[in-house]
Amino acid sequence: MLGMSANSVSYNEQGSVESGVDAAQENSSIPGGFSSGGAAFSLFSADCKKNEDLKEMLESNKESLKLEAMKRIVGLIAKGKNASELFPAVVKNVASKNIELKKLVYVYLVRYAEEQQDLALLSISTFQRALKDPNQLIRASALRVLSSIRVPIIVPIMMLAIKEAATDLSPYVRKTAAHAIQKLYSLDPDQKEHLIEVIEKLLKDKSTLVAGSVVMAFEEVCPDRIDLIHKNYRKLCNLLVDVEEWGQVVIIHMLTRYARTQFVSPWREDAMFDENNEKAFYDSEEERKVEQTRPYIMDPDHRLLLRNTKPLLQSRNSQVVMAVSQLYWHLAPKHELSIITKSLVRLLRSHREVQYVVLQNIATMSIQRKGMFEPFMKSFYVRSTDATHIKTLKLEILTNLANEANISTILREFQTYVKSQDKAFAAATIQAIGRCATNISEVTDTCLNGLVLLLSNRDETVVAESVVVIKKLLQTQPSQHSDIIKHMAKLFDNITVPMARASILWLMGEYCEHVPKIAPDVLRKMAKTFTNEEDIVKLQIVNLAAKLYLTNSKQTKLLTQYILNLGKYDQNYDIRDRTRFIRQLIVPNEKSGALSKYARRILMAPKPAPVLQSAFKDRDRFQLGTLSHTLNSQASGYLELSDWPAVAPDQSVRNVEVVEPVKEAGAPALRKSKTAKSNEKFYSDSEEEEEEEEEGSSSEGSSSSSSEESVSESESEENSDDSNKSSSSQSEKSSSESDSEKKKKTLKNKKLQQQKPDSKDRKQKNGNAVKVESRSESESGSESSSSESSSESGSELDSDSDSGTDQKKNTKPKPVQSKPFIKQVEKKEVSLLDLDDFSPVPVTTPKSSILSPNLLSDLQGLLISPTTSALQASSPVFVPETSHELLHRMTGKGLSAQYRFTRQPCIYGNSMVSLQLTLRKITNQSIKNTHITKNTPNKTQNTQSSNAIERLEPQASVTVSMGVDFNDSTQAANFQLCTKEDEFSVSIQPAVGELLLPITMSEADFTKEQGKLMGMNESSATITMTPENVSSQSVNRKVVSVANIGVIPSSQENIYRFAGKTVSSGSLVLVSVALKDPDAVITINTEKTVIGSMLLRQFKTALTNSGP
Amino acid sequence: MIHSLFLVNASGDIFLEKHWKSVVSRSVCDYFFEALERATEPENVPPVIPTPHHYLINVLRHRIYFVAVIQSEVPPLFVIEFLHRVVDTFQDYFGVCTEAAIKDNVVVVYELLEEMLDNGFPLATESNILKELIKPPTILRTVVNTITGSTNVGEQLPTGQLSVVPWRRTGVKYTNNEAYFDVIEEIDAIIDKSGSTITAEIQGVIDACVKLTGMPDLTLSFMNPRLLDDVSFHPCVRFKRWEAERILSFIPPDGNFRLLSYHVSSQNLVAIPVYVKHNISFREGSSQGRFELTLGPKQTMGKAVESVLVSSQLPRGVLNANLNPSQGTYTFDPVTKLLSWDVGKINPQKLPSLKGSMSLQAGASKPDENPTINIQFKIQQLAISGLKVNRLDMYGEKYKPFKGIKYMTKAGKFQVRT
């Protein structure tokens, strides 16, 4: 293939060069005039002359001359002049070293390659070479140009290049590849299947740079292959915040369509409610209560999308705001819609064109949901400087918003508009008044009177419009308004606008009984002017004549006949037809038959009043924000938004099972190789899965309905995300080039805490730091950030000075003295993650938790940062089964309580240790209303109220989960267990190993982190191992049973490494055990030196003791 | 997405075209010219024009129409927003965005457009990235380039492209490190005939000019952040931090950028800094009309109201105006009927006024509409909403930057109905 094309190239090259030369010679023979005279001929020849010297310049050896020539050629292209004859001369420079020259040649090539296909092939080899260039910018631009050359013969080359670029190490090149997919598709749609493969591969890409472009390609090439999205759905949702703004738009639109096919409607709450009511008859009381309050349960993935798009409403890009708004409009439960209002109203301050589109969308929305925009009514007041189409749209919205309460304000505003100098706008206002009058019966009379006053307006359009509107209004209640009809009859002579005249005539005819004297007179006048009237008026004259003939034939018989005769010979066939028809209908003769008997009933039938409705009424058939919506007609390529499915398709399709090792080949080049391993885990789906499973298994007696599972899934995801977050914040601390993106991203939350102290004096700050932290923690009351806050203080100190660690020590006890916070939510017996407590309904969720997925996305944003060393929270290696006694049955008057550490990330908050509490009733009475209260009122941290266990049957046991924030100390947590009758003070003292959460990291990261935690952060001890402990398994087992830490794969045989982080502050805890027969050195590196030394003690005992 | 772009000047000539996919003939613009002809005012051209095979989406900025040609469904705002971004970029590069500037820099324009769109989809729109790819033309650089043969085009992929701070380039160095913030508020108001406020809102922006070495991390806090009702941010601002603490924390782009735009709701009472006394009347049957206008300051917090400019579109029936300003100068254009009065500074002791008569078309009836008066003004060192920056801190770099904050209040769409 390649060889062939090369042959043809060389052949064609000769041919066209020759012809080019010929042309040039011809041109030069024409005497070229440089005068800029207007004659087309001289201009043309001047061009040719110029082109001639351009050619010389291009063929010269001087770069600067060539560049100059190219600049002038680009100027020609920009002006739309033809410069195609220079193609051979230009294409020679495609391999130039000068990058600007090269770029300009590219511009030229892309413009003319289609016309000069054969010559264009000359350049292909250059691009193929450039595709292998070490500079990613050059690779990318080569691919860009190669794919932009619309020459069908190079399709296979393009395909190859795209496939290769899709696995390029540079995300920028992969982005270019995504763009090239669309170009190739439009060039050769037959390649679709191959291209879909590439799209599938690129969809898995985790770079924010690629995401937008590949989704764009997806939308262009295979928008119906929704199945490709499933596995990437959550990733896309989470990446969204960090994708560049244009990509965000495309992704949001795609996800909107996706969501409409995958989730059930959140709008049918009423229906659901009823069903549940019925069902509740068969259910226990408890359950009914539950279901009534939460009739609809949103798919967590659906919620994820809504939650992750919400911050984008604050984007500076109007289209991003619009895209999120339409997403909420089409996907969100109705009560959540109001959050988009402010942002949309904000866009009204933007450029005229933006206003136009936004107003159109608001107009559609305001028909269905007035309430959304009513508080902002004044933002839609018209200014005299607005463009006409803006004014009309504002008017439309104001009319839509009108109701009984605000109509007087709106009408007053309309009065000003009627006087506007812009008469078209004044006319539109009159229409709007008419609509208000029909919609709100209270003001019909007021409006009608106002409109009648306008009839004396000097401007004809205003009067005409008023007449038309009055006509419509009168139809609703004609009997009371015969005086208005009379008034209009008087005006008739002065009105020249045909539509208005026709309207008055129609009114006369329709209500001739109300004005029996005037109507025949009007008809008489019309008979005189019939021939001079417009067609539309003539038709109404015929109409009026017919009606009068039927009601008042004595006076009008002759007149009618005269008019019918005039009509019979009219030039317009419509009028002739109408006349013939009317004559047959009303004048009885032998031919007309039975019909004329009904003439009166036909012509004088009561007619329904017209419904005046918004011009935007039918626009809601289009997706908001689309071109089709703006035009109110389907644009080509419009993708219909499907209806909600009645039953949600399988949710599990979005679960991601395996991390494909393949994709690492295509991973961003800038990841450091040593972090590559951990990066792989960064998004680790498998991990999430694991956690899910464990979560499931640890929730005792959980009923396994799928929806419940999915909730627990998402919860655990969130948790792992959060722990990702804090762990990576640590890694960041360590990385030297942490400045830029990571700061931006991960410090975001942590800085919250840093801020206050920093604004004070340094010294003072040190003293205050912890106080401030705990205060703000208590304020936020969120799960998101207490751990981050403390980790921040850690890193801050770290960077500060050595004294940081001292200070750490100093500050540490503080939270300890103040007793630990406890937060717990008790569960019904059903499951650990009972839906009702975790229903994602936003109203009940604290604000910050809505935002928490952003933490994840922030993290994911880190991915493309070159310096990321990722730490990944992992699931516990070992979960001890031993329970500890909390309340003995003797002291508890028959209630016994035991607790056990689940070693899971706590669902209540990041900084909490997760506990499982088992309550058992031994005596025979049942206990009601057991609940847990905090002992320490001064602790304000977690104020979420816990659900009480309503009833505990004798001998039954109930397991609840709870979270305790020990604040990284082994100080006991005191709280009270209350039953209806009694209160028992209990306390939980954690083993130091339970204050940790396992994390995984690469070995390289481990050593790096360890290197940073030397000196007084390191504690080590040498012990003599008992022989049975020497095996790797037993070391691992011993260590992980003592502390909840993760095992790090080690390349050295006799060194075992473990990593964890403290739950509350997220400080890194690194443990390594080096065996040197028979001794072993245990080293613990952590900035929490207290924890370090306590851990060391426990490891020592564990490893020296024999036994299991 | 975007197929082609045509630039049309005020007189209706296409002076630049660029195609990203197959070439679309410029005759497609005929539909646009038709719409242009139909429109009474340049602003009245509908932004979206359907044609049989294409859709034309245009924006009008600096008296140039930017007409984008698209072929299939695409959110219209997407195109509109992009076109505005193009204009902003041109302005950023050439100082002004006029036909002359674009023609003079046609090569740079072309290079920019090439980078900003790939196959019609936006590629790089961030000013900092573009400036690394294509250096803005300066006189010095032009001279140097002609002598040394060096180019305007960068050889390396801009560092920002790949980082998570795409808006900031790396390796920024300044000898003087400075960060300036301008808090600019605009009052949009409609005042009715009797002088009462129908609607008033404050729209504010914080424009920044940051010239700081390295990767500074800035934090800006307000004394009274709760004032801000609705905000939109430059992508550099950390949203969560704002949500939690109402503090702006960001790594700034290099150079000029808009950090924040905000809205102070109409629920709060908005101080109206000027009042207008007017008496514009026409008598039935007379060919004369009276015109009286007096301006005065109110609620200005002791600051002077400057650069006052009053303009009004008089009714079509007015032939001429013979007015007498107590200060400043006025002009009346008999063709467009636009009256504008450049007042200057308002002196509270001696209020500026404009009085006189208007001559009407003889025999014509009195115009039944009353003109609206548009007012522009500026008040230095005042943010009318009362917003105050508390402090600005920098982290991440060692040096001490020079910091400056300026407040200004302007009239936005400030209209008085008569």
PDB file of N, CA and C in Angstrom, chain A residues 204 516 618:
ATOM      1  N   LYS A 204     -11.033   4.433  28.778  1.00  0.00           N
ATOM      2  CA  LYS A 204     -10.490   3.945  30.048  1.00  0.00           C
ATOM      3  C   LYS A 204      -9.384   4.847  30.554  1.00  0.00           C
ATOM      4  N   PRO A 516     -76.997  45.093  17.089  1.00  0.00           N
ATOM      5  CA  PRO A 516     -77.873  44.879  15.924  1.00  0.00           C
ATOM      6  C   PRO A 516     -77.949  46.081  15.001  1.00  0.00           C
ATOM      7  N   ASP A 618     -44.095  24.347  23.279  1.00  0.00           N
ATOM      8  CA  ASP A 618     -43.730  23.046  22.725  1.00  0.00           C
ATOM      9  C   ASP A 618     -42.225  22.838  22.669  1.00  0.00           C
TER      10      ASP A 618
END
